[in-house]
Tab-separated table of C-alpha atoms in Angstrom:
chain	number	residue	atom	x	y	z
Z	1	MET	CA	-43.027	-9.048	-40.279
Z	2	ALA	CA	-40.241	-6.964	-41.820
Z	3	PHE	CA	-41.354	-3.961	-39.760
Z	4	ARG	CA	-41.085	-5.916	-36.512
Z	5	VAL	CA	-37.731	-7.395	-37.446
Z	6	ALA	CA	-36.330	-3.982	-38.345
Z	7	ILE	CA	-37.725	-2.393	-35.177
Z	8	SER	CA	-35.979	-5.076	-33.100
Z	9	GLY	CA	-32.783	-4.202	-34.971
Z	10	LEU	CA	-33.282	-0.514	-34.158
Z	11	LYS	CA	-33.790	-1.332	-30.483
Z	12	ALA	CA	-30.679	-3.531	-30.452
Z	13	ALA	CA	-28.548	-0.894	-32.158
Z	14	SER	CA	-29.917	1.773	-29.819
Z	15	GLY	CA	-29.086	-0.423	-26.802
Z	16	GLU	CA	-25.566	-0.952	-28.067
Z	17	LEU	CA	-25.133	2.784	-28.576
Z	18	ASP	CA	-26.256	3.323	-24.964
Z	19	VAL	CA	-23.568	0.905	-23.776
Z	20	ILE	CA	-20.919	2.509	-25.967
Z	21	GLY	CA	-21.953	5.983	-24.808
Z	22	ASN	CA	-21.676	4.927	-21.169
Z	23	ASN	CA	-18.210	3.485	-21.817
Z	24	ILE	CA	-17.059	6.701	-23.496
Z	25	ALA	CA	-18.571	8.850	-20.733
Z	26	ASN	CA	-16.563	6.888	-18.134
Z	27	SER	CA	-13.313	6.673	-20.049
Z	28	ASN	CA	-11.637	8.797	-17.337
Z	29	THR	CA	-13.432	7.270	-14.347
Z	30	THR	CA	-11.016	5.636	-11.903
Z	31	GLY	CA	-11.556	1.887	-11.639
Z	32	PHE	CA	-14.355	1.825	-14.226
Z	33	LYS	CA	-14.839	-1.379	-16.198
Z	34	LYS	CA	-16.238	-1.199	-19.723
Z	35	SER	CA	-19.374	-3.072	-20.715
Z	36	ARG	CA	-20.209	-5.091	-23.792
Z	37	ALA	CA	-23.654	-5.534	-25.340
Z	38	GLU	CA	-24.466	-9.127	-26.263
Z	39	PHE	CA	-27.277	-10.088	-28.659
Z	40	VAL	CA	-29.230	-13.199	-29.628
Z	41	ASP	CA	-31.523	-13.819	-32.588
Z	42	VAL	CA	-35.258	-14.346	-32.138
Z	43	PHE	CA	-37.344	-17.093	-33.775
Z	44	ALA	CA	-41.084	-17.546	-33.626
Z	45	VAL	CA	-41.703	-21.186	-32.749
Z	46	SER	CA	-44.680	-23.200	-31.584
Z	47	SER	CA	-44.861	-26.106	-29.163
Z	48	ILE	CA	-43.967	-28.438	-32.024
Z	49	GLY	CA	-41.067	-26.319	-33.207
Z	50	GLY	CA	-40.588	-24.233	-36.277
Z	51	ALA	CA	-40.226	-24.979	-39.966
Z	52	GLY	CA	-36.758	-25.129	-41.423
Z	53	ASN	CA	-37.530	-22.327	-43.840
Z	54	THR	CA	-39.055	-19.981	-41.224
Z	55	PRO	CA	-37.335	-16.561	-41.244
Z	56	GLY	CA	-36.139	-15.127	-37.972
Z	57	SER	CA	-38.149	-12.651	-35.966
Z	58	GLY	CA	-35.306	-10.239	-35.307
Z	59	VAL	CA	-32.820	-9.670	-32.520
Z	60	ARG	CA	-32.838	-8.814	-28.844
Z	61	LEU	CA	-30.312	-7.575	-26.308
Z	62	SER	CA	-29.590	-10.627	-24.154
Z	63	ALA	CA	-27.034	-9.218	-21.712
Z	64	ILE	CA	-24.774	-6.304	-20.868
Z	65	ASN	CA	-21.601	-7.799	-19.423
Z	66	GLN	CA	-18.798	-5.833	-17.821
Z	67	GLN	CA	-15.235	-6.657	-18.814
Z	68	PHE	CA	-12.951	-6.912	-15.773
Z	69	THR	CA	-9.671	-6.586	-17.617
Z	70	GLN	CA	-6.789	-4.691	-16.024
Z	71	GLY	CA	-6.740	-0.929	-16.571
Z	72	ASN	CA	-3.579	1.115	-16.912
Z	73	ILE	CA	-2.001	2.298	-13.648
Z	74	SER	CA	-1.224	6.000	-13.296
Z	75	PHE	CA	0.846	7.398	-10.441
Z	76	THR	CA	-0.266	10.182	-8.108
Z	77	ASP	CA	1.146	12.272	-5.248
Z	78	ASN	CA	-1.129	10.709	-2.626
Z	79	ASN	CA	0.269	7.675	-0.769
Z	80	LEU	CA	-3.267	6.601	0.103
Z	81	ASP	CA	-4.264	6.261	-3.552
Z	82	MET	CA	-4.131	2.550	-4.343
Z	83	ALA	CA	-4.357	0.431	-7.467
Z	84	ILE	CA	-4.783	-3.345	-7.581
Z	85	ASN	CA	-2.325	-4.925	-9.983
Z	86	GLY	CA	-4.120	-8.170	-10.738
Z	87	ASN	CA	-7.327	-9.766	-9.512
Z	88	GLY	CA	-9.427	-8.572	-6.622
Z	89	PHE	CA	-11.600	-5.767	-5.311
Z	90	PHE	CA	-11.338	-3.323	-2.445
Z	91	ILE	CA	-13.932	-4.057	0.227
Z	92	LEU	CA	-15.943	-1.029	1.350
Z	93	ASP	CA	-18.318	-0.572	4.262
Z	94	ASP	CA	-21.327	1.426	3.044
Z	95	ASN	CA	-23.340	2.046	6.223
Z	96	GLY	CA	-23.100	-1.588	7.243
Z	97	THR	CA	-23.347	-3.079	3.745
Z	98	GLN	CA	-20.268	-4.475	2.082
Z	99	ILE	CA	-19.678	-3.441	-1.507
Z	100	TYR	CA	-16.691	-3.949	-3.790
Z	101	SER	CA	-14.703	-1.552	-5.944
Z	102	ARG	CA	-11.590	-1.189	-8.066
Z	103	GLY	CA	-11.499	2.547	-7.416
Z	104	GLY	CA	-8.677	3.223	-4.956
Z	105	ALA	CA	-8.848	6.971	-4.238
Z	106	PHE	CA	-8.755	7.023	-0.430
Z	107	GLY	CA	-7.990	9.479	2.324
Z	108	VAL	CA	-8.280	9.806	6.100
Z	109	ASP	CA	-11.637	11.191	7.246
Z	110	ARG	CA	-12.236	13.327	10.341
Z	111	ASN	CA	-12.605	10.208	12.496
Z	112	GLY	CA	-9.339	8.689	11.334
Z	113	PHE	CA	-10.899	6.064	9.043
Z	114	LEU	CA	-9.555	5.354	5.565
Z	115	ALA	CA	-12.486	6.228	3.298
Z	116	ASN	CA	-13.308	7.285	-0.246
Z	117	SER	CA	-15.060	10.480	-1.354
Z	118	GLU	CA	-18.457	8.807	-0.852
Z	119	GLY	CA	-17.733	8.236	2.845
Z	120	GLN	CA	-17.405	4.472	2.403
Z	121	ASN	CA	-14.819	3.012	4.794
Z	122	LEU	CA	-12.065	0.725	3.548
Z	123	ILE	CA	-12.033	-2.764	5.103
Z	124	ALA	CA	-8.689	-4.120	6.338
Z	125	PHE	CA	-7.261	-6.716	8.680
Z	126	GLY	CA	-6.336	-5.225	12.055
Z	127	ALA	CA	-2.961	-5.334	13.820
Z	128	ASP	CA	-2.109	-5.903	17.479
Z	129	THR	CA	0.165	-3.674	19.574
Z	130	ASN	CA	3.215	-5.598	18.357
Z	131	GLY	CA	2.371	-4.989	14.698
Z	132	ASN	CA	1.188	-8.535	14.009
Z	133	ILE	CA	-1.709	-8.806	11.536
Z	134	THR	CA	-4.790	-10.408	13.064
Z	135	GLY	CA	-7.557	-12.227	11.241
Z	136	ALA	CA	-10.210	-9.698	12.270
Z	137	ALA	CA	-11.388	-7.542	9.350
Z	138	GLY	CA	-13.220	-4.240	9.656
Z	139	PRO	CA	-13.002	-0.531	8.823
Z	140	ILE	CA	-9.398	0.562	9.352
Z	141	GLN	CA	-8.933	3.510	11.712
Z	142	VAL	CA	-5.524	5.154	11.826
Z	143	ASN	CA	-4.156	5.903	15.295
Z	144	THR	CA	-3.316	9.606	15.071
Z	145	SER	CA	-2.212	10.011	18.705
Z	146	ASN	CA	1.410	10.750	19.588
Z	147	ILE	CA	3.683	7.754	20.024
Z	148	ALA	CA	5.101	7.454	23.561
Z	149	PRO	CA	8.875	7.858	24.055
Z	150	GLN	CA	11.151	4.915	24.766
Z	151	ALA	CA	14.204	5.184	27.002
Z	152	SER	CA	17.505	3.992	25.586
Z	153	THR	CA	18.666	0.716	27.112
Z	154	ALA	CA	20.988	-0.808	24.509
Z	155	MET	CA	23.674	0.454	22.159
Z	156	THR	CA	25.459	-1.206	19.261
Z	157	ILE	CA	29.022	0.077	18.916
Z	158	ASN	CA	30.999	-1.278	15.970
Z	159	LEU	CA	34.416	0.356	15.801
Z	160	ASN	CA	37.943	-0.208	14.639
Z	161	LEU	CA	40.502	0.965	17.190
Z	162	ASP	CA	43.847	1.804	15.590
Z	163	ALA	CA	46.383	-0.819	16.699
Z	164	ALA	CA	49.253	1.551	15.922
Z	165	GLN	CA	48.193	4.067	18.574
Z	166	SER	CA	50.425	4.849	21.556
Z	167	VAL	CA	49.558	5.486	25.191
Z	168	PRO	CA	48.253	9.088	25.468
Z	169	ALA	CA	50.719	11.733	26.676
Z	170	VAL	CA	48.450	12.832	29.517
Z	171	GLY	CA	48.172	10.018	32.028
Z	172	THR	CA	45.072	11.183	33.967
Z	173	PHE	CA	41.916	10.808	31.959
Z	174	ASN	CA	40.249	14.172	31.063
Z	175	ALA	CA	37.414	14.312	28.539
Z	176	THR	CA	38.137	17.957	27.762
Z	177	ASN	CA	41.791	17.286	26.941
Z	178	PRO	CA	42.281	15.511	23.589
Z	179	ASN	CA	45.757	14.457	24.727
Z	180	SER	CA	44.226	12.225	27.412
Z	181	PHE	CA	42.500	9.783	25.041
Z	182	ASN	CA	43.087	8.236	21.639
Z	183	HIS	CA	39.611	8.047	20.110
Z	184	SER	CA	36.060	9.139	20.873
Z	185	THR	CA	32.589	8.959	19.394
Z	186	SER	CA	29.152	10.227	20.406
Z	187	THR	CA	25.480	9.561	19.836
Z	188	THR	CA	22.132	10.748	21.170
Z	189	VAL	CA	20.276	8.673	23.763
Z	190	PHE	CA	16.843	9.263	25.284
Z	191	ASP	CA	15.430	9.058	28.804
Z	192	SER	CA	11.979	7.823	29.872
Z	193	LEU	CA	10.430	11.233	29.132
Z	194	GLY	CA	11.869	11.411	25.642
Z	195	ASN	CA	14.505	14.013	26.548
Z	196	SER	CA	17.647	13.699	24.465
Z	197	HIS	CA	21.114	13.358	25.996
Z	198	LEU	CA	24.570	13.198	24.435
Z	199	ALA	CA	26.373	9.955	25.203
Z	200	SER	CA	30.115	10.101	24.491
Z	201	MET	CA	32.510	7.176	24.586
Z	202	TYR	CA	36.270	7.691	24.987
Z	203	TYR	CA	38.965	5.083	24.312
Z	204	VAL	CA	42.409	5.125	25.891
Z	205	LYS	CA	45.280	2.839	24.834
Z	206	THR	CA	47.056	1.237	27.815
Z	207	ALA	CA	50.630	0.064	28.230
Z	208	THR	CA	49.427	-3.533	28.000
Z	209	ALA	CA	49.553	-4.868	24.455
Z	210	ASN	CA	46.193	-4.969	22.641
Z	211	GLN	CA	44.358	-3.452	25.616
Z	212	TRP	CA	42.217	-0.329	25.859
Z	213	GLN	CA	40.058	1.372	28.434
Z	214	SER	CA	36.629	2.783	27.611
Z	215	TYR	CA	34.799	5.591	29.410
Z	216	THR	CA	31.190	6.695	29.001
Z	217	PHE	CA	29.989	10.240	29.609
Z	218	VAL	CA	26.390	11.471	29.375
Z	219	ASP	CA	25.922	15.228	28.978
Z	220	GLY	CA	29.549	15.700	30.049
Z	221	THR	CA	29.208	13.681	33.256
Z	222	GLN	CA	31.071	10.391	33.604
Z	223	VAL	CA	28.675	7.471	34.167
Z	224	ASP	CA	31.030	4.536	33.550
Z	225	GLY	CA	34.679	3.608	33.199
Z	226	PRO	CA	37.330	2.661	33.035
Z	227	ASP	CA	36.234	-0.623	31.424
Z	228	THR	CA	38.755	-2.939	29.843
Z	229	VAL	CA	38.484	-3.659	26.144
Z	230	ALA	CA	41.052	-6.190	24.908
Z	231	PHE	CA	41.807	-7.916	21.628
Z	232	SER	CA	43.603	-11.000	20.387
Z	233	THR	CA	46.727	-10.817	18.267
Z	234	ALA	CA	44.381	-11.201	15.282
Z	235	GLY	CA	42.476	-8.057	16.264
Z	236	ALA	CA	39.302	-9.806	17.470
Z	237	LEU	CA	37.564	-8.752	20.680
Z	238	THR	CA	38.384	-10.935	23.708
Z	239	THR	CA	37.330	-8.703	26.623
Z	240	PRO	CA	34.599	-8.335	27.683
Z	241	ALA	CA	33.976	-12.031	27.019
Z	242	SER	CA	30.249	-11.410	26.467
Z	243	GLY	CA	31.004	-8.540	24.109
Z	244	THR	CA	28.830	-6.191	26.183
Z	245	ILE	CA	29.685	-3.495	28.716
Z	246	THR	CA	26.718	-2.336	30.834
Z	247	THR	CA	26.952	1.001	32.590
Z	248	PRO	CA	25.911	1.365	36.209
Z	249	SER	CA	22.486	2.936	36.780
Z	250	PHE	CA	22.492	6.705	36.422
Z	251	THR	CA	19.834	9.387	36.538
Z	252	PRO	CA	20.013	11.874	33.664
Z	253	ALA	CA	19.077	15.530	33.996
Z	254	GLY	CA	15.542	16.565	33.081
Z	255	GLY	CA	13.429	14.430	35.426
Z	256	GLY	CA	13.662	11.106	33.623
Z	257	ALA	CA	13.938	7.762	35.403
Z	258	ALA	CA	17.256	6.109	36.223
Z	259	MET	CA	18.714	4.209	33.277
Z	260	THR	CA	21.505	1.897	32.187
Z	261	LEU	CA	23.127	1.428	28.805
Z	262	ALA	CA	24.181	-2.030	27.568
Z	263	GLN	CA	26.946	-1.366	25.044
Z	264	ASP	CA	27.479	-4.178	22.510
Z	265	TYR	CA	31.115	-4.172	21.323
Z	266	SER	CA	31.051	-7.690	19.846
Z	267	ALA	CA	31.794	-6.493	16.302
Z	268	THR	CA	34.563	-4.037	17.334
Z	269	THR	CA	38.079	-4.772	16.063
Z	270	GLN	CA	41.660	-3.576	16.548
Z	271	PHE	CA	43.446	-3.492	13.230
Z	272	GLY	CA	46.383	-1.462	12.018
Z	273	SER	CA	44.255	1.114	10.255
Z	274	ALA	CA	42.680	4.449	11.131
Z	275	PHE	CA	39.979	4.678	13.784
Z	276	SER	CA	36.551	4.220	12.214
Z	277	VAL	CA	32.945	4.044	13.353
Z	278	ASN	CA	31.239	1.345	11.311
Z	279	ALA	CA	27.957	1.322	13.222
Z	280	LEU	CA	26.618	3.302	16.145
Z	281	ALA	CA	22.996	2.808	17.126
Z	282	GLN	CA	20.722	2.829	20.167
Z	283	ASP	CA	17.167	1.676	20.809
Z	284	GLY	CA	15.548	4.777	22.329
Z	285	PHE	CA	13.443	7.508	20.786
Z	286	THR	CA	11.543	10.623	21.753
Z	287	THR	CA	7.818	11.176	21.408
Z	288	GLY	CA	6.551	11.502	17.846
Z	289	ARG	CA	3.561	12.795	15.915
Z	290	LEU	CA	2.016	11.053	12.926
Z	291	SER	CA	3.679	12.371	9.782
Z	292	GLY	CA	2.340	10.083	7.085
Z	293	LEU	CA	1.156	6.667	5.970
Z	294	ASP	CA	2.859	4.189	3.659
Z	295	ILE	CA	1.354	1.067	2.077
Z	296	ASP	CA	3.495	-1.710	0.644
Z	297	GLY	CA	2.713	-4.197	-2.118
Z	298	GLU	CA	1.146	-6.676	0.309
Z	299	GLY	CA	-1.193	-3.990	1.609
Z	300	ILE	CA	0.552	-3.475	4.975
Z	301	ILE	CA	-0.267	0.010	6.278
Z	302	PHE	CA	2.637	1.700	8.066
Z	303	ALA	CA	2.233	4.871	10.117
Z	304	ARG	CA	5.327	7.087	10.055
Z	305	PHE	CA	6.107	9.380	12.996
Z	306	THR	CA	8.269	12.478	13.341
Z	307	ASN	CA	10.714	10.618	15.616
Z	308	GLY	CA	11.649	8.209	12.838
Z	309	GLN	CA	9.547	5.352	14.173
Z	310	SER	CA	6.825	3.482	12.344
Z	311	SER	CA	4.028	1.147	13.381
Z	312	VAL	CA	1.847	-1.328	11.518
Z	313	GLN	CA	-1.774	-0.186	11.467
Z	314	GLY	CA	-3.271	-3.075	9.500
Z	315	GLN	CA	-3.376	-4.797	6.124
Z	316	ILE	CA	-5.695	-4.099	3.200
Z	317	ALA	CA	-8.230	-6.874	2.628
Z	318	LEU	CA	-9.131	-7.820	-0.948
Z	319	ALA	CA	-12.140	-9.736	-2.236
Z	320	ASP	CA	-12.468	-12.045	-5.214
Z	321	PHE	CA	-15.322	-13.918	-6.910
Z	322	ARG	CA	-15.551	-16.961	-9.142
Z	323	ASN	CA	-17.664	-15.011	-11.632
Z	324	PRO	CA	-16.959	-11.264	-11.405
Z	325	GLN	CA	-19.293	-10.657	-14.364
Z	326	GLY	CA	-22.132	-11.812	-12.138
Z	327	LEU	CA	-21.623	-8.842	-9.784
Z	328	GLN	CA	-24.385	-6.251	-9.650
Z	329	PRO	CA	-23.313	-2.645	-10.374
Z	330	VAL	CA	-24.413	-0.365	-7.525
Z	331	SER	CA	-23.106	2.951	-8.879
Z	332	ASP	CA	-20.057	4.950	-7.760
Z	333	THR	CA	-17.860	2.371	-9.560
Z	334	SER	CA	-18.865	-0.310	-7.086
Z	335	TRP	CA	-20.501	-3.723	-7.249
Z	336	GLY	CA	-22.580	-5.898	-4.990
Z	337	GLU	CA	-22.440	-9.652	-4.479
Z	338	THR	CA	-25.101	-11.772	-6.197
Z	339	PHE	CA	-25.940	-15.451	-6.517
Z	340	ALA	CA	-24.456	-15.405	-10.030
Z	341	SER	CA	-21.136	-13.975	-8.832
Z	342	GLY	CA	-20.598	-16.743	-6.302
Z	343	ALA	CA	-19.623	-16.289	-2.669
Z	344	VAL	CA	-16.954	-13.730	-1.842
Z	345	THR	CA	-13.428	-14.892	-0.972
Z	346	VAL	CA	-11.447	-12.505	1.242
Z	347	GLY	CA	-7.666	-12.567	1.552
Z	348	SER	CA	-4.462	-10.563	1.702
Z	349	PRO	CA	-2.912	-8.958	-1.392
Z	350	GLY	CA	-0.478	-11.272	-3.139
Z	351	THR	CA	-2.063	-14.459	-1.791
Z	352	ALA	CA	-3.966	-17.071	-3.829
Z	353	SER	CA	-5.211	-15.363	-7.009
Z	354	LEU	CA	-5.290	-11.861	-5.523
Z	355	GLY	CA	-3.136	-9.112	-6.994
Z	356	LEU	CA	-0.690	-6.779	-5.295
Z	357	ILE	CA	-1.263	-3.212	-4.124
Z	358	GLN	CA	0.438	-0.280	-5.839
Z	359	SER	CA	0.456	2.665	-3.441
Z	360	GLY	CA	0.439	6.218	-4.769
Z	361	ALA	CA	-1.340	5.111	-7.932
Z	362	LEU	CA	-4.809	4.678	-9.402
Z	363	GLU	CA	-6.167	2.190	-11.900
Z	364	GLN	CA	-7.548	3.967	-14.929
Z	365	SER	CA	-10.669	2.964	-16.810
Z	366	ASN	CA	-10.102	0.008	-19.135
Z	367	VAL	CA	-12.081	1.746	-21.897
Z	368	ASP	CA	-10.228	1.948	-25.215
Z	369	LEU	CA	-11.604	5.074	-26.882
Z	370	SER	CA	-10.434	4.044	-30.361
Z	371	GLU	CA	-12.202	0.716	-30.044
Z	372	GLU	CA	-15.369	2.386	-28.758
Z	373	LEU	CA	-15.429	4.887	-31.617
Z	374	VAL	CA	-15.138	2.060	-34.150
Z	375	SER	CA	-17.931	0.170	-32.374
Z	376	MET	CA	-20.034	3.328	-32.422
Z	377	ILE	CA	-19.650	3.627	-36.195
Z	378	ILE	CA	-20.662	-0.029	-36.632
Z	379	ALA	CA	-23.705	0.419	-34.368
Z	380	GLN	CA	-24.640	3.580	-36.254
Z	381	ARG	CA	-24.515	1.732	-39.578
Z	382	SER	CA	-26.618	-1.066	-38.124
Z	383	PHE	CA	-29.185	1.477	-36.960
Z	384	GLN	CA	-29.230	3.144	-40.372
Z	385	ALA	CA	-29.535	-0.208	-42.178
Z	386	ASN	CA	-32.494	-1.250	-40.005
Z	387	ALA	CA	-34.100	2.122	-40.626
Z	388	GLU	CA	-33.613	1.527	-44.340
Z	389	VAL	CA	-35.417	-1.842	-43.997
Z	390	ILE	CA	-38.394	-0.004	-42.489
Z	391	SER	CA	-38.292	2.554	-45.292
Z	392	THR	CA	-38.149	-0.150	-47.957
Z	393	SER	CA	-40.950	-2.133	-46.312
Z	394	ASP	CA	-43.042	1.007	-46.165
Z	395	THR	CA	-42.494	1.621	-49.890
Z	396	ILE	CA	-43.532	-1.934	-50.703
Z	397	THR	CA	-46.606	-1.630	-48.489
Z	398	GLN	CA	-47.618	1.617	-50.182
Z	399	SER	CA	-47.219	-0.016	-53.595
Z	400	ILE	CA	-49.568	-2.813	-52.555
Z	401	ILE	CA	-52.118	-0.365	-51.127
Z	402	ASN	CA	-52.028	1.649	-54.335
Z	403	LEU	CA	-52.949	-1.361	-56.459
Z	404	ARG	CA	-56.317	-0.730	-58.157
């Protein structure tokens, strides 16, 4: 009996050493979760039970359970590296089969899909042309084509015109003569082909109190003006009443379509201080190439383009289970759903019990090397002690055999 008991102890200690060795071997594996060996004692019983003074029959390895505690997060230089800060798993498409992982080292493959080094595609919620996230989930494919240009149609012009200014010395307006206007400012606008044009606005103080005239030039050619811009005695805009001056239609050089510019002056003031440009913006842009991808904490994937624009490509989908320890390891730091794990729940990062996404980072293994080394010493002593039981039992057996 002692031999069998000790042999079961050797097997248990050997199994624990295998688990510890696997933990140590994967201490630097991204997204790896350590395992723990669990044991139960063994009793020899009959159909009517066992006697109260019956010794045990040894030990057996009852389960190897993975510990899904959070690993440390380390930062990288790749925006597509992702770590989950909290609960959840990345969902991967492995040739039509969904598997789950905490490893977040991703890149863009030759077909534009976000995938890991094993060629498994990352699952995400799609986005429509307006950047709204849809409920449809599938492999996320980044649109790498150039973004089409957008002609400028609206401008926001927030100025302060100096109330202390006098009527210019030169009465006839001349954009090349600084004595013919009081203030000016310029910005770039774009036509339907994405060609850039310089839009310049000139402001001339009139003899009427609190009244100015504005002129708009595009590439040195006048396209609008004079337009009256007037203010109250408190310096607030009164004319135009709508706050907006819209230029007549004009056709810029370069082959683009005819265009108009709606200039919003609603926030412009006339105070007794120096001329200032507080805001000057327009809504057009030229064509742009994909320059990079950004992912925020909620898993929204933004494509950045060389023209300064961005578009929503989708949102990372995360999975969760009632019993993560019931998941079946399928290698490559991934797991498969089982009956014991419960049905998968899919949602967006930061919702329900799901964690947030940290872009440009990876979750390290949750293996504590110091703890594993201590456990290894304990398992080694257990192995040696069980071996000593066998040695002692053998000595006793030999003594009995040698009886004459």
